[in-house]
mmCIF file of C-alpha atoms in Angstrom:
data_model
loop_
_atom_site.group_PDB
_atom_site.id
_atom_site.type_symbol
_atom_site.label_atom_id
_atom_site.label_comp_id
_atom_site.label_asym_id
_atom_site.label_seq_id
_atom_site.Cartn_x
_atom_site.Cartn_y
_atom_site.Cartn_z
ATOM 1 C CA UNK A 1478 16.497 -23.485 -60.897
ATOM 2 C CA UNK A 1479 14.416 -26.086 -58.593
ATOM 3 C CA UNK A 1480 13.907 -25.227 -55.108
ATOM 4 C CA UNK A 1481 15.503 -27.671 -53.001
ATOM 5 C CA UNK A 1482 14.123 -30.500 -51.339
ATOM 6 C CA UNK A 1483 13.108 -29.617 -48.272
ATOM 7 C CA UNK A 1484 12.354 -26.061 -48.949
ATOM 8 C CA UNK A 1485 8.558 -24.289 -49.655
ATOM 9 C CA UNK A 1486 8.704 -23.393 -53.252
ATOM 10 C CA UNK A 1487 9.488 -20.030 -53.651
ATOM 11 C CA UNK A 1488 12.965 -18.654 -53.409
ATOM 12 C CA UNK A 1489 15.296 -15.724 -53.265
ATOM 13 C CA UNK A 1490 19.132 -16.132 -54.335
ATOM 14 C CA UNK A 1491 20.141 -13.298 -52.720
ATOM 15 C CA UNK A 1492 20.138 -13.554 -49.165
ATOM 16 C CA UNK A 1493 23.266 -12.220 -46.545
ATOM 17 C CA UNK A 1494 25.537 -14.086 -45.662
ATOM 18 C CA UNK A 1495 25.560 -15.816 -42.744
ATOM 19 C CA UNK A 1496 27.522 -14.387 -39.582
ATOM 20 C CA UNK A 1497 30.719 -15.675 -39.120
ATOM 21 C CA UNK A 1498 29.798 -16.401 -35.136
ATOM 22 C CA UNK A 1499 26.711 -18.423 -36.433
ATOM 23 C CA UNK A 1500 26.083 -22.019 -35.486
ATOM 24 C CA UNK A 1501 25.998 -24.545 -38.351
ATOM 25 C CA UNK A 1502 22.883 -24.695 -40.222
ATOM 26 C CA UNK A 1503 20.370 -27.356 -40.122
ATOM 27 C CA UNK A 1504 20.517 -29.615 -43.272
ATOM 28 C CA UNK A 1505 16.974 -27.716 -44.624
ATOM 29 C CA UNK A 1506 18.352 -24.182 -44.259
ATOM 30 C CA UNK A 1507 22.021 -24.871 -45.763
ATOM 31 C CA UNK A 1508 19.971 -26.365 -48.602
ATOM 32 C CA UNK A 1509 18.006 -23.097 -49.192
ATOM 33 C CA UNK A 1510 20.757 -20.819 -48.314
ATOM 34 C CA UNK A 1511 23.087 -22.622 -51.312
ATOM 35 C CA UNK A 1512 20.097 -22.501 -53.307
ATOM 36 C CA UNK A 1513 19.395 -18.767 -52.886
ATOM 37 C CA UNK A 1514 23.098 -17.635 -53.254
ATOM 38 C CA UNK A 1515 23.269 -19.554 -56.643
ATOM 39 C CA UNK A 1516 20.317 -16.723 -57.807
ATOM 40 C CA UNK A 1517 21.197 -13.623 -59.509
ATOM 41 C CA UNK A 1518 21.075 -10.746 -57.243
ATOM 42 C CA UNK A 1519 18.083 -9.667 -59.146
ATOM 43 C CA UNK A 1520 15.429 -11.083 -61.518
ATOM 44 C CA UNK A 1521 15.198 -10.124 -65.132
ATOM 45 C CA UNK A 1522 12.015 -8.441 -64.553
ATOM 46 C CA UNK A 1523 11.204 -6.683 -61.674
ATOM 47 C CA UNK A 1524 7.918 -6.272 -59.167
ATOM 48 C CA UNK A 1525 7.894 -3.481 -56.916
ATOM 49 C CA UNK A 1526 5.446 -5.340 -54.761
ATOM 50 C CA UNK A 1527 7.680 -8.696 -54.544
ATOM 51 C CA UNK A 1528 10.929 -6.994 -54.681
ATOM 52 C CA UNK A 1529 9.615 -5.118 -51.431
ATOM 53 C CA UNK A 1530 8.866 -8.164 -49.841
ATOM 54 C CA UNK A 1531 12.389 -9.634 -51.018
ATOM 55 C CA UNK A 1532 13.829 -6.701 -49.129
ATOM 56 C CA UNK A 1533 11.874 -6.397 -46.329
ATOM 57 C CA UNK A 1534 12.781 -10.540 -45.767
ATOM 58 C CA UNK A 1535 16.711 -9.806 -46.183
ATOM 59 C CA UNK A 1536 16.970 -6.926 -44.094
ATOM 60 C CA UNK A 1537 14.818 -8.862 -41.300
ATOM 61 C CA UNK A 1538 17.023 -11.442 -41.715
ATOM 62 C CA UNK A 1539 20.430 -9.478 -41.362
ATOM 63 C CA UNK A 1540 19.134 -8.275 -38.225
ATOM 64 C CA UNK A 1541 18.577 -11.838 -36.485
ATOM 65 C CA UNK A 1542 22.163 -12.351 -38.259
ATOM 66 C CA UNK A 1543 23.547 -9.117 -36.566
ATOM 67 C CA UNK A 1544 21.223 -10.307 -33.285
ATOM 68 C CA UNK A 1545 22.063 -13.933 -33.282
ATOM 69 C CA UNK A 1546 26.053 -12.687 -33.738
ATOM 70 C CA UNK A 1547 25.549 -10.232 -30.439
ATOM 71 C CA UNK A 1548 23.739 -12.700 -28.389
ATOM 72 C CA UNK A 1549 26.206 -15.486 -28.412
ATOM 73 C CA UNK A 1550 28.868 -13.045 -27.795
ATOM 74 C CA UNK A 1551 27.445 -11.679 -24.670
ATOM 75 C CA UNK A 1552 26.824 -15.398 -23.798
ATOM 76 C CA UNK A 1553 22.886 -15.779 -24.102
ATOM 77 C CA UNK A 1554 20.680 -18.680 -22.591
ATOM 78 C CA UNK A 1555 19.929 -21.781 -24.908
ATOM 79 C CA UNK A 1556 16.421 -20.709 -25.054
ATOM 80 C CA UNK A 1557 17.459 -17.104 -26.575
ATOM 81 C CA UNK A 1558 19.816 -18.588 -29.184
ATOM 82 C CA UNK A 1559 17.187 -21.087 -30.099
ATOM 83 C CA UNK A 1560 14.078 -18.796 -30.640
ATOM 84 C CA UNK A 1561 16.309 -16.292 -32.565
ATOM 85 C CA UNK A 1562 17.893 -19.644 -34.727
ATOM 86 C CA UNK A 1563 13.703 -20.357 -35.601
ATOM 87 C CA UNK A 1564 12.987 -16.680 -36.062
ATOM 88 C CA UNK A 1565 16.008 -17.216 -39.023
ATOM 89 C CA UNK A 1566 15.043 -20.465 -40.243
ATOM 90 C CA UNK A 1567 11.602 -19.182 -40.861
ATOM 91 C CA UNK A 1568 12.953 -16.198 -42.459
ATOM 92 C CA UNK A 1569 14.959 -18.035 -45.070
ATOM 93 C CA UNK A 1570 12.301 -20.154 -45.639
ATOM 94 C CA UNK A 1571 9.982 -17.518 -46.670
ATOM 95 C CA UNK A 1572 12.705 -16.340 -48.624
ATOM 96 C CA UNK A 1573 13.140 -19.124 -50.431
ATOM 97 C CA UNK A 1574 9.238 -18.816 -51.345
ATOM 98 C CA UNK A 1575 8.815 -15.524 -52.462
ATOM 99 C CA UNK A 1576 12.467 -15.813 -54.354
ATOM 100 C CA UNK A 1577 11.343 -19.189 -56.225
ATOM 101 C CA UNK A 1578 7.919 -17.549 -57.131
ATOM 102 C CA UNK A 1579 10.024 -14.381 -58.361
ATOM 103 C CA UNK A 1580 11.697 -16.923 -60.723
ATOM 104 C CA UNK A 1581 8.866 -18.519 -61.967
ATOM 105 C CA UNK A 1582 7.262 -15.119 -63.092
ATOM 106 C CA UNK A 1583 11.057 -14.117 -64.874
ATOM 107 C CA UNK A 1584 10.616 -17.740 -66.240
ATOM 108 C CA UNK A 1585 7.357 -17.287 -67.735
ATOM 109 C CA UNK A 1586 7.852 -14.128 -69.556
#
């Protein structure tokens, strides 16, 4: 599938879901976070190296979720929420990169 507008190419389908205590999404990053659920969990065919990195990104990512879920419960400063809300949006981002080249390489097999 296309990356979406918006988005670096390169994508991953698979990333956790959001926490439920999470703020709404900027337009960009509910855009790649659609586009990454609608990918299988995994590609047809399978790279160590780039399914580490796949990894490595969603497990980084569920701990900002997990961290971004804590802080606004224990009622953290603006500045807090905010730098943990880039940390994310960066995170999905170069999800969406490494997915989407993941899906070009299944695509050209």
């Amino acid at each position: 599938p296309p990356a979406p507008s918006g988005v670096p190419l390169g994508a991953d389908r698979t990333a956790p879901p959001r926490p439920a205590a999470a703020a709404e999404p900027a337009p960009e990053e509910a855009d790649a976070q659609r586009w990454l659920e609608s990918l299988p969990r995994e590609p047809g065919v399978m790279r160590v190296g780039t399914r580490a990195a796949v990894e490595t990104l969603e497990d980084h990512l569920a701990e900002v979720d997990d961290l971004l879920s804590s802080e606004r419960a224990g009622r953290a400063t603006p500045a807090r929420l905010a730098a943990l809300q880039k940390e994310r949006v960066q995170l999905v981002s170069s999800l969406v990169a490494v997915r989407y080249a993941e899906t070009l390489a299944d695509a050209s097999r």
